[in-house]
Tab-separated table of C-alpha atoms in Angstrom:
chain	number	residue	atom	x	y	z
J	6	MET	CA	179.253	87.809	-3.496
J	7	LEU	CA	179.149	86.410	0.035
J	8	THR	CA	178.534	88.603	3.072
J	9	ASN	CA	180.654	88.838	6.155
J	10	ALA	CA	179.735	86.371	8.905
J	11	VAL	CA	176.928	87.515	11.194
J	12	PRO	CA	176.869	86.104	14.746
J	13	THR	CA	173.719	84.390	16.056
J	14	THR	CA	172.887	82.512	19.234
J	15	ASN	CA	173.496	79.256	17.307
J	16	GLY	CA	176.674	80.284	15.509
J	17	PRO	CA	177.853	82.601	12.714
J	18	VAL	CA	176.051	82.636	9.338
J	19	ILE	CA	177.100	83.890	5.913
J	20	GLY	CA	174.623	85.170	3.334
J	21	ALA	CA	174.817	86.605	-0.178
J	22	GLU	CA	174.735	90.133	-1.534
J	23	GLN	CA	171.539	90.588	-3.596
J	24	GLY	CA	171.916	94.049	-5.128
J	25	ALA	CA	171.489	96.583	-2.338
J	26	VAL	CA	170.282	93.857	0.010
J	27	ARG	CA	171.927	91.046	1.950
J	28	ALA	CA	170.010	87.752	1.885
J	29	PHE	CA	170.390	84.959	4.425
J	30	LYS	CA	168.396	81.898	3.369
J	31	GLY	CA	167.724	78.611	5.092
J	32	VAL	CA	168.906	79.804	8.514
J	33	PRO	CA	168.025	77.038	11.028
J	34	PHE	CA	166.068	78.311	14.004
J	35	ALA	CA	165.064	74.979	15.569
J	36	THR	CA	164.866	71.235	15.017
J	37	ALA	CA	162.185	68.722	15.921
J	38	ARG	CA	161.481	65.028	15.952
J	39	ARG	CA	158.154	63.989	14.475
J	40	PHE	CA	155.242	64.958	16.744
J	41	ALA	CA	157.602	66.569	19.253
J	42	ARG	CA	157.988	70.217	20.201
J	43	ALA	CA	160.614	72.278	18.373
J	44	MET	CA	163.936	72.480	20.196
J	45	PRO	CA	167.003	74.726	19.685
J	46	ARG	CA	169.503	73.530	17.086
J	47	PRO	CA	172.902	72.363	18.300
J	48	ALA	CA	175.341	75.260	18.050
J	49	TRP	CA	178.068	75.486	15.413
J	50	THR	CA	181.372	77.353	15.506
J	51	GLU	CA	182.460	77.652	11.873
J	52	PRO	CA	180.504	80.159	9.713
J	53	ARG	CA	177.479	78.429	8.181
J	54	ARG	CA	176.716	79.245	4.525
J	55	CYS	CA	173.060	80.339	4.257
J	56	THR	CA	172.660	81.250	0.589
J	57	ASP	CA	169.972	78.746	-0.466
J	58	TYR	CA	166.470	78.127	0.835
J	59	GLY	CA	166.183	75.313	3.358
J	60	ALA	CA	164.189	72.125	2.953
J	61	TYR	CA	160.453	72.607	2.426
J	62	ALA	CA	158.182	71.343	5.164
J	63	PRO	CA	156.880	67.973	3.902
J	64	GLN	CA	153.677	68.524	1.907
J	65	PRO	CA	151.866	67.039	-1.087
J	66	GLY	CA	154.331	67.036	-3.960
J	67	HIS	CA	157.305	67.414	-1.605
J	68	LEU	CA	157.171	64.373	0.641
J	69	ASP	CA	160.846	63.616	0.077
J	70	GLN	CA	161.952	66.532	2.268
J	71	ALA	CA	163.805	65.921	5.547
J	72	GLU	CA	161.149	66.736	8.118
J	73	GLU	CA	163.567	67.204	11.016
J	74	SER	CA	165.450	69.965	9.142
J	75	CYS	CA	162.575	72.001	7.694
J	76	LEU	CA	162.506	74.596	10.478
J	77	SER	CA	164.431	77.431	8.888
J	78	LEU	CA	163.886	81.085	8.077
J	79	ASN	CA	165.040	83.633	5.511
J	80	ILE	CA	166.216	87.199	6.144
J	81	TRP	CA	166.588	90.138	3.752
J	82	THR	CA	168.229	93.273	5.102
J	83	PRO	CA	169.559	96.419	3.389
J	84	SER	CA	173.324	96.322	2.867
J	85	GLU	CA	173.779	99.806	4.323
J	86	VAL	CA	172.102	100.113	7.713
J	87	ASP	CA	172.665	103.261	9.782
J	88	ARG	CA	169.952	102.644	12.389
J	89	PRO	CA	167.911	99.720	13.719
J	90	LEU	CA	165.243	98.949	11.100
J	91	PRO	CA	161.661	97.732	11.601
J	92	VAL	CA	161.131	94.010	11.035
J	93	MET	CA	158.364	92.250	9.093
J	94	PHE	CA	157.956	88.652	10.306
J	95	PHE	CA	155.857	86.796	7.708
J	96	ILE	CA	153.992	83.485	8.118
J	97	HIS	CA	152.982	81.947	4.786
J	98	GLY	CA	149.584	80.478	3.937
J	99	GLY	CA	148.554	77.304	2.131
J	100	ALA	CA	145.512	75.854	3.955
J	101	PHE	CA	147.863	74.628	6.725
J	102	VAL	CA	149.057	71.937	4.307
J	103	THR	CA	151.247	73.589	1.648
J	104	GLY	CA	153.642	76.487	1.131
J	105	GLY	CA	156.924	77.777	2.484
J	106	GLY	CA	159.061	80.843	2.971
J	107	ALA	CA	160.834	80.205	-0.354
J	108	ASP	CA	157.762	81.514	-2.218
J	109	TYR	CA	158.339	85.034	-0.861
J	110	ASP	CA	161.459	86.923	-1.889
J	111	GLY	CA	161.662	89.892	0.463
J	112	ALA	CA	164.522	91.765	-1.265
J	113	PHE	CA	162.313	94.426	-2.865
J	114	LEU	CA	160.436	95.231	0.359
J	115	ALA	CA	163.687	95.278	2.355
J	116	LYS	CA	165.273	97.755	-0.025
J	117	HIS	CA	162.268	100.071	-0.279
J	118	GLY	CA	161.324	100.035	3.418
J	119	PRO	CA	164.012	100.161	4.370
J	120	ALA	CA	163.154	97.223	6.586
J	121	VAL	CA	164.286	93.752	7.560
J	122	ILE	CA	162.045	91.069	6.048
J	123	VAL	CA	161.802	87.572	7.543
J	124	THR	CA	159.891	84.587	6.136
J	125	ILE	CA	159.654	81.280	7.975
J	126	ASN	CA	158.952	77.606	7.459
J	127	TYR	CA	156.811	75.680	9.921
J	128	ARG	CA	155.520	72.116	9.969
J	129	LEU	CA	152.454	71.504	7.812
J	130	GLY	CA	149.553	69.088	7.546
J	131	PRO	CA	149.555	66.231	10.061
J	132	LEU	CA	153.146	66.955	11.129
J	133	GLY	CA	152.222	70.422	12.367
J	134	PHE	CA	148.524	70.251	13.172
J	135	LEU	CA	147.464	66.711	14.097
J	136	GLN	CA	146.496	66.885	17.777
J	137	LEU	CA	147.800	63.691	19.358
J	138	HIS	CA	148.374	64.741	22.964
J	139	ARG	CA	145.148	62.991	24.026
J	140	HIS	CA	146.427	59.811	22.405
J	141	GLY	CA	149.593	59.344	24.407
J	142	LEU	CA	151.905	61.722	22.512
J	143	GLY	CA	152.094	64.388	25.185
J	144	GLU	CA	153.767	67.203	23.241
J	145	ALA	CA	151.814	66.783	20.011
J	146	ASN	CA	149.481	69.767	20.169
J	147	ASN	CA	149.653	72.995	18.170
J	148	LEU	CA	153.139	72.058	16.983
J	149	ALA	CA	153.044	74.417	13.993
J	150	LEU	CA	152.137	77.355	16.215
J	151	GLN	CA	154.959	76.387	18.566
J	152	ASP	CA	157.268	76.328	15.524
J	153	ALA	CA	156.218	79.897	14.703
J	154	LEU	CA	156.772	80.930	18.319
J	155	ALA	CA	160.258	79.377	18.237
J	156	ALA	CA	161.009	81.340	15.054
J	157	LEU	CA	159.754	84.553	16.671
J	158	ASP	CA	161.928	83.889	19.729
J	159	TRP	CA	164.952	83.390	17.456
J	160	VAL	CA	164.241	86.574	15.512
J	161	HIS	CA	163.698	88.627	18.665
J	162	ALA	CA	167.026	87.376	20.060
J	163	ASN	CA	169.097	87.704	16.873
J	164	ILE	CA	167.625	90.244	14.464
J	165	ALA	CA	169.640	93.163	15.863
J	166	ASN	CA	172.756	91.520	14.386
J	167	PHE	CA	171.107	91.779	10.946
J	168	GLY	CA	170.217	95.458	11.334
J	169	GLY	CA	166.723	94.911	12.701
J	170	ASP	CA	165.019	96.450	15.725
J	171	PRO	CA	163.789	93.676	18.070
J	172	ASP	CA	161.350	96.171	19.593
J	173	ALA	CA	159.677	96.894	16.225
J	174	ILE	CA	158.601	93.472	14.910
J	175	THR	CA	155.368	93.196	12.936
J	176	LEU	CA	153.671	89.794	12.900
J	177	SER	CA	152.216	89.314	9.422
J	178	GLY	CA	150.652	86.498	7.475
J	179	GLN	CA	148.225	85.591	4.714
J	180	SER	CA	145.400	83.022	4.679
J	181	ALA	CA	146.421	80.144	6.973
J	182	GLY	CA	149.362	82.338	7.976
J	183	ALA	CA	146.917	85.063	9.005
J	184	SER	CA	145.146	82.584	11.297
J	185	MET	CA	148.541	81.773	12.780
J	186	VAL	CA	149.222	85.484	13.334
J	187	ILE	CA	145.912	86.025	15.148
J	188	ALA	CA	146.535	83.027	17.403
J	189	LEU	CA	150.243	83.777	17.953
J	190	ALA	CA	149.525	87.395	18.877
J	191	THR	CA	147.370	86.273	21.825
J	192	LEU	CA	149.905	83.877	23.388
J	193	PRO	CA	151.444	85.061	26.667
J	194	GLN	CA	154.793	83.641	25.431
J	195	ALA	CA	154.741	86.096	22.499
J	196	ARG	CA	154.000	89.168	24.612
J	197	GLY	CA	156.695	91.826	24.292
J	198	LYS	CA	158.252	90.169	21.231
J	199	PHE	CA	156.199	92.027	18.589
J	200	SER	CA	154.640	95.448	18.340
J	201	ARG	CA	152.138	95.262	15.434
J	202	ALA	CA	150.083	92.657	13.573
J	203	LEU	CA	148.859	92.289	9.980
J	204	ALA	CA	146.449	89.522	8.910
J	205	LEU	CA	145.454	89.171	5.247
J	206	SER	CA	142.544	86.869	4.356
J	207	ALA	CA	142.254	85.035	7.645
J	208	PRO	CA	139.575	82.306	7.424
J	209	GLY	CA	136.355	83.042	9.267
J	210	ARG	CA	137.035	80.470	11.939
J	211	THR	CA	140.624	81.116	12.946
J	212	ILE	CA	140.553	78.539	15.746
J	213	MET	CA	139.363	74.938	16.030
J	214	SER	CA	137.756	73.289	19.033
J	215	ALA	CA	139.732	70.671	20.921
J	216	ASP	CA	136.920	68.144	20.471
J	217	HIS	CA	136.930	68.538	16.671
J	218	ALA	CA	140.732	68.300	16.532
J	219	ASP	CA	140.551	65.146	18.646
J	220	GLU	CA	137.962	63.703	16.259
J	221	VAL	CA	140.297	64.364	13.317
J	222	ALA	CA	143.152	62.623	15.137
J	223	ARG	CA	140.963	59.652	16.052
J	224	ARG	CA	139.839	59.224	12.454
J	225	VAL	CA	143.402	59.410	11.140
J	226	LEU	CA	144.561	56.799	13.652
J	227	ASP	CA	141.617	54.577	12.671
J	228	GLU	CA	142.421	55.055	8.987
J	229	LEU	CA	145.988	53.902	9.670
J	230	GLU	CA	144.729	51.052	11.889
J	231	LEU	CA	146.710	52.450	14.805
J	232	ALA	CA	143.928	53.047	17.339
J	233	ARG	CA	145.533	50.541	19.735
J	234	ASP	CA	149.078	51.767	19.135
J	235	PRO	CA	148.936	55.532	18.504
J	236	ALA	CA	152.661	56.024	19.143
J	237	ALA	CA	153.418	53.993	16.008
J	238	ILE	CA	152.246	56.920	13.904
J	239	ALA	CA	155.666	58.476	14.497
J	240	SER	CA	157.211	55.914	12.166
J	241	VAL	CA	154.564	55.792	9.414
J	242	ALA	CA	155.996	56.656	5.994
J	243	LEU	CA	155.055	60.189	4.964
J	244	PRO	CA	153.202	59.215	1.739
J	245	LYS	CA	151.042	56.794	3.714
J	246	LEU	CA	150.390	59.352	6.460
J	247	PHE	CA	149.427	62.161	4.076
J	248	ALA	CA	147.239	59.827	1.984
J	249	ALA	CA	145.325	58.767	5.098
J	250	VAL	CA	144.815	62.413	6.069
J	251	GLU	CA	143.490	63.214	2.594
J	252	ARG	CA	140.918	60.402	2.777
J	253	VAL	CA	139.797	61.516	6.237
J	254	GLY	CA	139.537	65.112	5.038
J	255	ARG	CA	137.218	64.188	2.185
J	256	ARG	CA	134.861	62.384	4.565
J	257	LEU	CA	134.944	65.163	7.160
J	258	ALA	CA	133.848	67.682	4.530
J	259	ASP	CA	130.591	65.765	4.088
J	260	GLU	CA	129.986	64.505	7.602
J	261	THR	CA	130.767	67.363	9.992
J	262	GLU	CA	129.567	70.933	10.343
J	263	SER	CA	133.102	72.314	10.303
J	264	GLY	CA	134.620	70.254	7.498
J	265	THR	CA	138.003	71.590	8.625
J	266	VAL	CA	140.907	69.218	9.061
J	267	PHE	CA	143.706	71.446	10.363
J	268	GLY	CA	144.327	74.770	12.027
J	269	PRO	CA	145.319	76.258	15.394
J	270	VAL	CA	143.394	74.525	18.198
J	271	LEU	CA	141.940	75.819	21.445
J	272	ASP	CA	143.722	73.082	23.383
J	273	GLY	CA	143.768	74.741	26.815
J	274	THR	CA	147.554	74.684	27.049
J	275	VAL	CA	149.349	76.276	24.079
J	276	ILE	CA	146.194	78.236	23.200
J	277	ALA	CA	144.387	78.648	26.492
J	278	ARG	CA	141.796	81.210	25.370
J	279	GLU	CA	139.772	81.895	22.253
J	280	PRO	CA	141.862	84.571	20.450
J	281	ARG	CA	138.845	86.792	19.794
J	282	ASP	CA	138.186	86.933	23.533
J	283	VAL	CA	141.741	88.162	24.105
J	284	PHE	CA	141.248	90.946	21.564
J	285	ALA	CA	137.838	91.773	23.062
J	286	ASP	CA	139.063	92.151	26.647
J	287	GLY	CA	141.644	94.770	25.664
J	288	SER	CA	144.736	92.663	26.380
J	289	LEU	CA	146.109	93.674	22.956
J	290	ARG	CA	144.825	97.251	22.824
J	291	ASP	CA	148.400	98.546	22.526
J	292	ILE	CA	148.998	96.462	19.349
J	293	PRO	CA	148.074	98.236	16.074
J	294	LEU	CA	146.193	95.799	13.833
J	295	TRP	CA	145.576	95.737	10.067
J	296	LEU	CA	143.012	93.245	8.774
J	297	GLY	CA	142.574	92.765	5.025
J	298	SER	CA	140.742	90.558	2.533
J	299	CYS	CA	140.170	90.284	-1.225
J	300	ARG	CA	136.856	91.232	-2.810
J	301	ASP	CA	136.102	87.885	-4.458
J	302	GLU	CA	137.801	85.528	-1.994
J	303	MET	CA	135.651	82.486	-2.769
J	304	VAL	CA	135.984	82.455	-6.568
J	305	MET	CA	139.194	80.424	-6.445
J	306	PHE	CA	137.580	77.827	-4.210
J	307	LEU	CA	134.398	77.616	-6.262
J	308	LYS	CA	136.436	77.032	-9.412
J	309	SER	CA	138.635	74.330	-7.895
J	310	THR	CA	137.933	70.745	-8.979
J	311	PRO	CA	136.034	69.584	-7.044
J	312	PRO	CA	134.901	72.805	-5.336
J	313	ALA	CA	136.624	73.264	-1.984
J	314	ALA	CA	134.957	71.782	1.080
J	315	MET	CA	134.609	75.241	2.637
J	316	ILE	CA	131.917	76.031	0.037
J	317	ARG	CA	129.532	73.409	1.390
J	318	THR	CA	130.432	73.947	5.021
J	319	THR	CA	129.989	77.727	4.827
J	320	GLU	CA	126.510	77.368	3.319
J	321	ARG	CA	125.646	74.801	5.996
J	322	GLN	CA	126.806	77.153	8.727
J	323	VAL	CA	124.753	80.087	7.424
J	324	ARG	CA	121.672	77.881	7.093
J	325	ALA	CA	122.248	76.560	10.623
J	326	ALA	CA	122.456	80.108	11.992
J	327	PHE	CA	119.534	81.714	10.134
J	328	GLY	CA	117.479	78.794	8.882
J	329	ASP	CA	116.651	77.943	5.299
J	330	ALA	CA	114.377	80.980	5.052
J	331	GLY	CA	117.185	83.278	6.187
J	332	TRP	CA	119.587	81.736	3.673
J	333	GLU	CA	117.103	82.173	0.817
J	334	ARG	CA	116.411	85.745	1.861
J	335	LEU	CA	120.133	86.539	1.869
J	336	LEU	CA	120.688	84.923	-1.517
J	337	SER	CA	117.721	86.829	-2.964
J	338	TYR	CA	119.176	90.139	-1.760
J	339	TYR	CA	122.589	89.289	-3.201
J	340	ARG	CA	121.030	88.451	-6.551
J	341	ALA	CA	119.077	91.700	-6.579
J	342	THR	CA	122.160	93.800	-5.777
J	343	ALA	CA	124.829	91.921	-7.765
J	344	ARG	CA	127.317	93.734	-9.960
J	345	VAL	CA	127.254	92.811	-13.640
J	346	ASP	CA	130.393	90.675	-13.197
J	347	GLU	CA	129.486	89.285	-9.755
J	348	ASP	CA	128.347	85.780	-8.811
J	349	PRO	CA	125.787	86.397	-6.010
J	350	TYR	CA	126.386	82.971	-4.451
J	351	GLU	CA	130.143	83.573	-4.333
J	352	ALA	CA	129.670	87.059	-2.898
J	353	LEU	CA	127.427	85.733	-0.126
J	354	LEU	CA	129.934	83.025	0.797
J	355	SER	CA	132.848	85.493	0.678
J	356	ASP	CA	131.033	87.763	3.110
J	357	ALA	CA	130.091	84.878	5.400
J	358	PHE	CA	133.488	83.163	5.526
J	359	TRP	CA	135.969	86.010	5.047
J	360	HIS	CA	134.740	89.596	5.159
J	361	ARG	CA	132.272	89.610	8.028
J	362	PRO	CA	134.465	87.665	10.511
J	363	MET	CA	137.331	90.081	9.862
J	364	ALA	CA	134.997	93.053	10.376
J	365	ASP	CA	133.782	91.504	13.633
J	366	LEU	CA	137.381	91.152	14.863
J	367	ALA	CA	138.048	94.777	13.901
J	368	ARG	CA	135.007	95.840	15.939
J	369	LEU	CA	136.215	93.876	18.958
J	370	HIS	CA	139.681	95.432	18.825
J	371	ALA	CA	138.325	98.952	18.260
J	372	ALA	CA	135.760	98.635	21.059
J	373	ALA	CA	138.554	97.542	23.425
J	374	GLY	CA	140.535	100.693	22.599
J	375	GLY	CA	142.895	99.246	20.007
J	376	ALA	CA	143.940	100.930	16.768
J	377	VAL	CA	142.749	98.888	13.788
J	378	TRP	CA	142.504	99.380	10.029
J	379	LEU	CA	140.316	97.330	7.680
J	380	SER	CA	140.944	96.927	3.953
J	381	ARG	CA	139.637	95.107	0.889
J	382	PHE	CA	141.658	94.393	-2.251
J	383	ASP	CA	139.510	95.014	-5.357
J	384	HIS	CA	142.199	95.010	-8.057
J	385	ARG	CA	142.487	92.171	-10.605
J	386	PRO	CA	146.220	91.474	-11.148
J	387	ALA	CA	147.257	90.663	-14.728
J	388	LEU	CA	148.572	87.285	-13.583
J	389	GLU	CA	146.877	83.908	-13.425
J	390	PRO	CA	144.743	82.786	-11.697
J	391	PHE	CA	143.636	86.365	-11.019
J	392	LEU	CA	143.490	87.401	-14.656
J	393	SER	CA	140.662	84.907	-15.216
J	394	GLN	CA	139.192	84.825	-11.699
J	395	GLY	CA	139.408	88.450	-10.574
J	396	PRO	CA	140.554	89.707	-7.154
J	397	THR	CA	140.185	86.323	-5.516
J	398	HIS	CA	142.100	84.776	-2.620
J	399	GLY	CA	145.774	85.768	-2.776
J	400	ALA	CA	145.460	88.697	-5.202
J	401	ASP	CA	146.741	91.104	-2.556
J	402	ASN	CA	149.596	88.745	-1.669
J	403	ALA	CA	150.757	88.604	-5.308
J	404	CYS	CA	151.030	92.395	-5.367
J	405	LEU	CA	152.545	92.660	-1.905
J	406	TRP	CA	155.572	90.551	-2.846
J	407	ALA	CA	155.982	91.846	-6.404
J	408	HIS	CA	159.357	93.242	-7.445
J	409	LEU	CA	157.982	96.191	-9.378
J	410	PRO	CA	157.573	96.141	-12.369
J	411	ASP	CA	157.317	92.328	-12.209
J	412	PHE	CA	155.414	89.681	-10.289
J	413	ILE	CA	157.783	87.140	-8.722
J	414	ASP	CA	157.919	83.389	-9.347
J	415	ARG	CA	156.412	81.119	-6.677
J	416	PRO	CA	158.520	77.926	-6.848
J	417	ILE	CA	156.577	75.900	-4.278
J	418	LEU	CA	153.180	76.792	-5.738
J	419	LYS	CA	154.698	76.344	-9.222
J	420	ARG	CA	153.332	79.707	-10.354
J	421	LYS	CA	155.392	81.833	-12.721
J	422	GLY	CA	155.662	85.581	-12.305
J	423	GLY	CA	155.665	88.052	-15.154
J	424	PRO	CA	155.462	91.700	-16.160
J	425	MET	CA	152.942	93.961	-14.456
J	426	THR	CA	150.559	96.353	-16.165
J	427	PRO	CA	150.570	100.052	-15.244
J	428	ALA	CA	147.438	99.409	-13.165
J	429	ASP	CA	149.157	96.545	-11.344
J	430	ILE	CA	152.137	98.756	-10.577
J	431	ASP	CA	149.938	101.607	-9.338
J	432	VAL	CA	147.887	99.452	-6.948
J	433	ALA	CA	150.836	97.321	-5.804
J	434	ALA	CA	152.978	100.384	-5.086
J	435	ARG	CA	150.211	101.848	-2.921
J	436	PHE	CA	149.695	98.535	-1.134
J	437	GLN	CA	153.415	98.054	-0.475
J	438	ALA	CA	153.844	101.637	0.693
J	439	SER	CA	150.960	101.234	3.160
J	440	LEU	CA	152.422	97.994	4.467
J	441	LEU	CA	155.911	99.436	4.902
J	442	ARG	CA	154.481	102.515	6.609
J	443	PHE	CA	152.539	100.226	8.957
J	444	VAL	CA	155.647	98.124	9.669
J	445	THR	CA	157.602	101.297	10.385
J	446	SER	CA	155.090	103.353	12.349
J	447	GLY	CA	152.040	101.228	13.151
J	448	VAL	CA	149.863	103.430	10.916
J	449	PRO	CA	149.328	102.465	7.237
J	450	ASP	CA	148.480	105.971	5.975
J	451	VAL	CA	147.741	109.507	7.084
J	452	ALA	CA	144.395	109.771	8.844
J	453	GLU	CA	142.868	111.943	6.114
J	454	ALA	CA	143.566	109.295	3.453
J	455	TRP	CA	142.727	106.209	5.521
J	456	PRO	CA	141.023	106.719	8.910
J	457	ARG	CA	141.362	104.025	11.529
J	458	PHE	CA	138.389	101.704	11.993
J	459	GLU	CA	136.080	103.126	14.640
J	460	LEU	CA	132.416	102.819	15.516
J	461	PRO	CA	130.024	103.835	14.111
J	462	GLN	CA	131.695	105.062	10.876
J	463	GLU	CA	133.591	101.804	10.193
J	464	PRO	CA	135.729	102.991	7.254
J	465	LEU	CA	136.887	100.321	4.784
J	466	ALA	CA	139.894	101.058	2.545
J	467	ILE	CA	139.529	99.801	-1.036
J	468	PHE	CA	142.777	99.014	-2.848
J	469	GLY	CA	141.862	99.569	-6.488
J	470	GLN	CA	141.935	102.354	-9.015
J	471	PRO	CA	141.592	104.736	-7.386
J	472	PHE	CA	142.325	103.925	-3.756
J	473	HIS	CA	139.293	105.079	-1.788
J	474	ILE	CA	137.364	104.720	1.462
J	475	VAL	CA	133.775	103.461	1.802
J	476	PRO	CA	131.564	102.901	4.870
J	477	LEU	CA	131.605	99.202	5.712
J	478	ASN	CA	128.036	99.194	7.027
J	479	GLU	CA	126.528	100.737	3.915
J	480	GLY	CA	123.908	98.997	1.755
J	481	VAL	CA	121.035	96.535	2.026
J	482	ARG	CA	123.312	93.506	2.285
J	483	SER	CA	124.926	94.754	5.467
J	484	ARG	CA	121.579	95.744	6.973
J	485	LEU	CA	120.108	92.307	6.267
J	486	TRP	CA	123.048	90.538	7.919
J	487	VAL	CA	122.567	92.749	10.996
J	488	GLU	CA	118.846	92.016	11.051
J	489	LEU	CA	119.312	88.253	10.733
J	490	SER	CA	122.108	88.215	13.309
J	491	ALA	CA	119.969	90.150	15.803
J	492	SER	CA	117.098	87.716	15.244
J	493	ASP	CA	119.445	84.767	15.777
J	494	ASN	CA	120.843	86.302	18.978
J	495	ASN	CA	117.329	86.919	20.328
J	496	LYS	CA	116.416	83.302	19.586
J	497	LYS	CA	119.483	82.034	21.448
J	498	MET	CA	118.687	84.261	24.437
J	499	ARG	CA	115.122	82.941	24.580
J	500	GLU	CA	116.372	79.354	24.406
J	501	ALA	CA	118.951	80.015	27.140
J	502	GLY	CA	116.383	81.743	29.368
């Protein structure tokens, strides 16, 4: 059954009743020409039917999508709303190259919040992240982040008409989406438009240097033989453009320290400051922050064919920081302290690329006076690839969006859902309840059950059976990292002095 028309700043929209929830899918929030900043959509007067997901952002496997019409969002809101409800604004992951809001059905979370759930599409791969402003395309920098900002602006201006509270918006995201959240939260243009932030499995380096991004752009232009006519890239067929990017990415993985092709960029204009510096100086101390990761993040990437580039680049970065002797010492400690089912090499890389950077960000926010909570997801969902790979990257996300007692289908990723085990239901229910409590109040649990992250205790919440709290800085692994980091800092100070 269709809903009544809801007014927006662009024009009225009609959604569909989905049980006790109203769903509005494929709602346009902006439009954009290739390599140009997102602009408001032309207004409409007749009610627009928004009952199906909008076009995917062009990506491998979906290069037939209309790129100028991919900027849409989806809203789930309880049918009966007697007060303004908190809003969860979710940015999907996918290595900045794949994914979309259609993989996340927010009906279950909306009903059980109660809350208003929003998922968005933004431009991906070269269309959203190729930095071309130094090559004559003046607006082409951090376009994907500007897409997300445009979506946030639209939600802040319109969500009250859908039962949401524009003064209680939580920025949330997973993986690449978590990097987007961390960057978006620090933008002056976003200030006052959100009140909390949740980042699940943000990569260790959430921001790229402008020089590296410019090198990526130069290589792509060279690959397309457009170095003398960069503007012509705007008319290159999408399959040709994405194929060139893939070839450049493979070479970058072997030739550069970073190995990264895309991500938010410290360009000096859209992102004027390193996000971690903004957290450290206390500018965001009034924003409650939840940072989470999965226990075995790197397993998925180690088992990919070929293994993901981040495997090699992370090892190179650790060796560069601590030397070959430091790397071997770390690996020896991990082997000596490994669980029976643990790959020491994977555990070391997971700590280096995922867990430790998130802990460092938590320390910065806590030291600046901000409220922050740190979690790790240790449960193995009974759903592939987690059933065979354990609590690897995305395990928490699968449980977060589950419609208990079932995992949901992921149409873009082409992953089927399925029934959950009692253990899945137990852990997922706790995880969802904590998230909805955080979205509602800015605190994921009562202090006795999950204390906020503060120095020197540094409590880490473990989502498993049972849910429990452990000291983050406990054990020989943590002490060795501290020792090596202190030695590296002393060396840098001597070299600088």
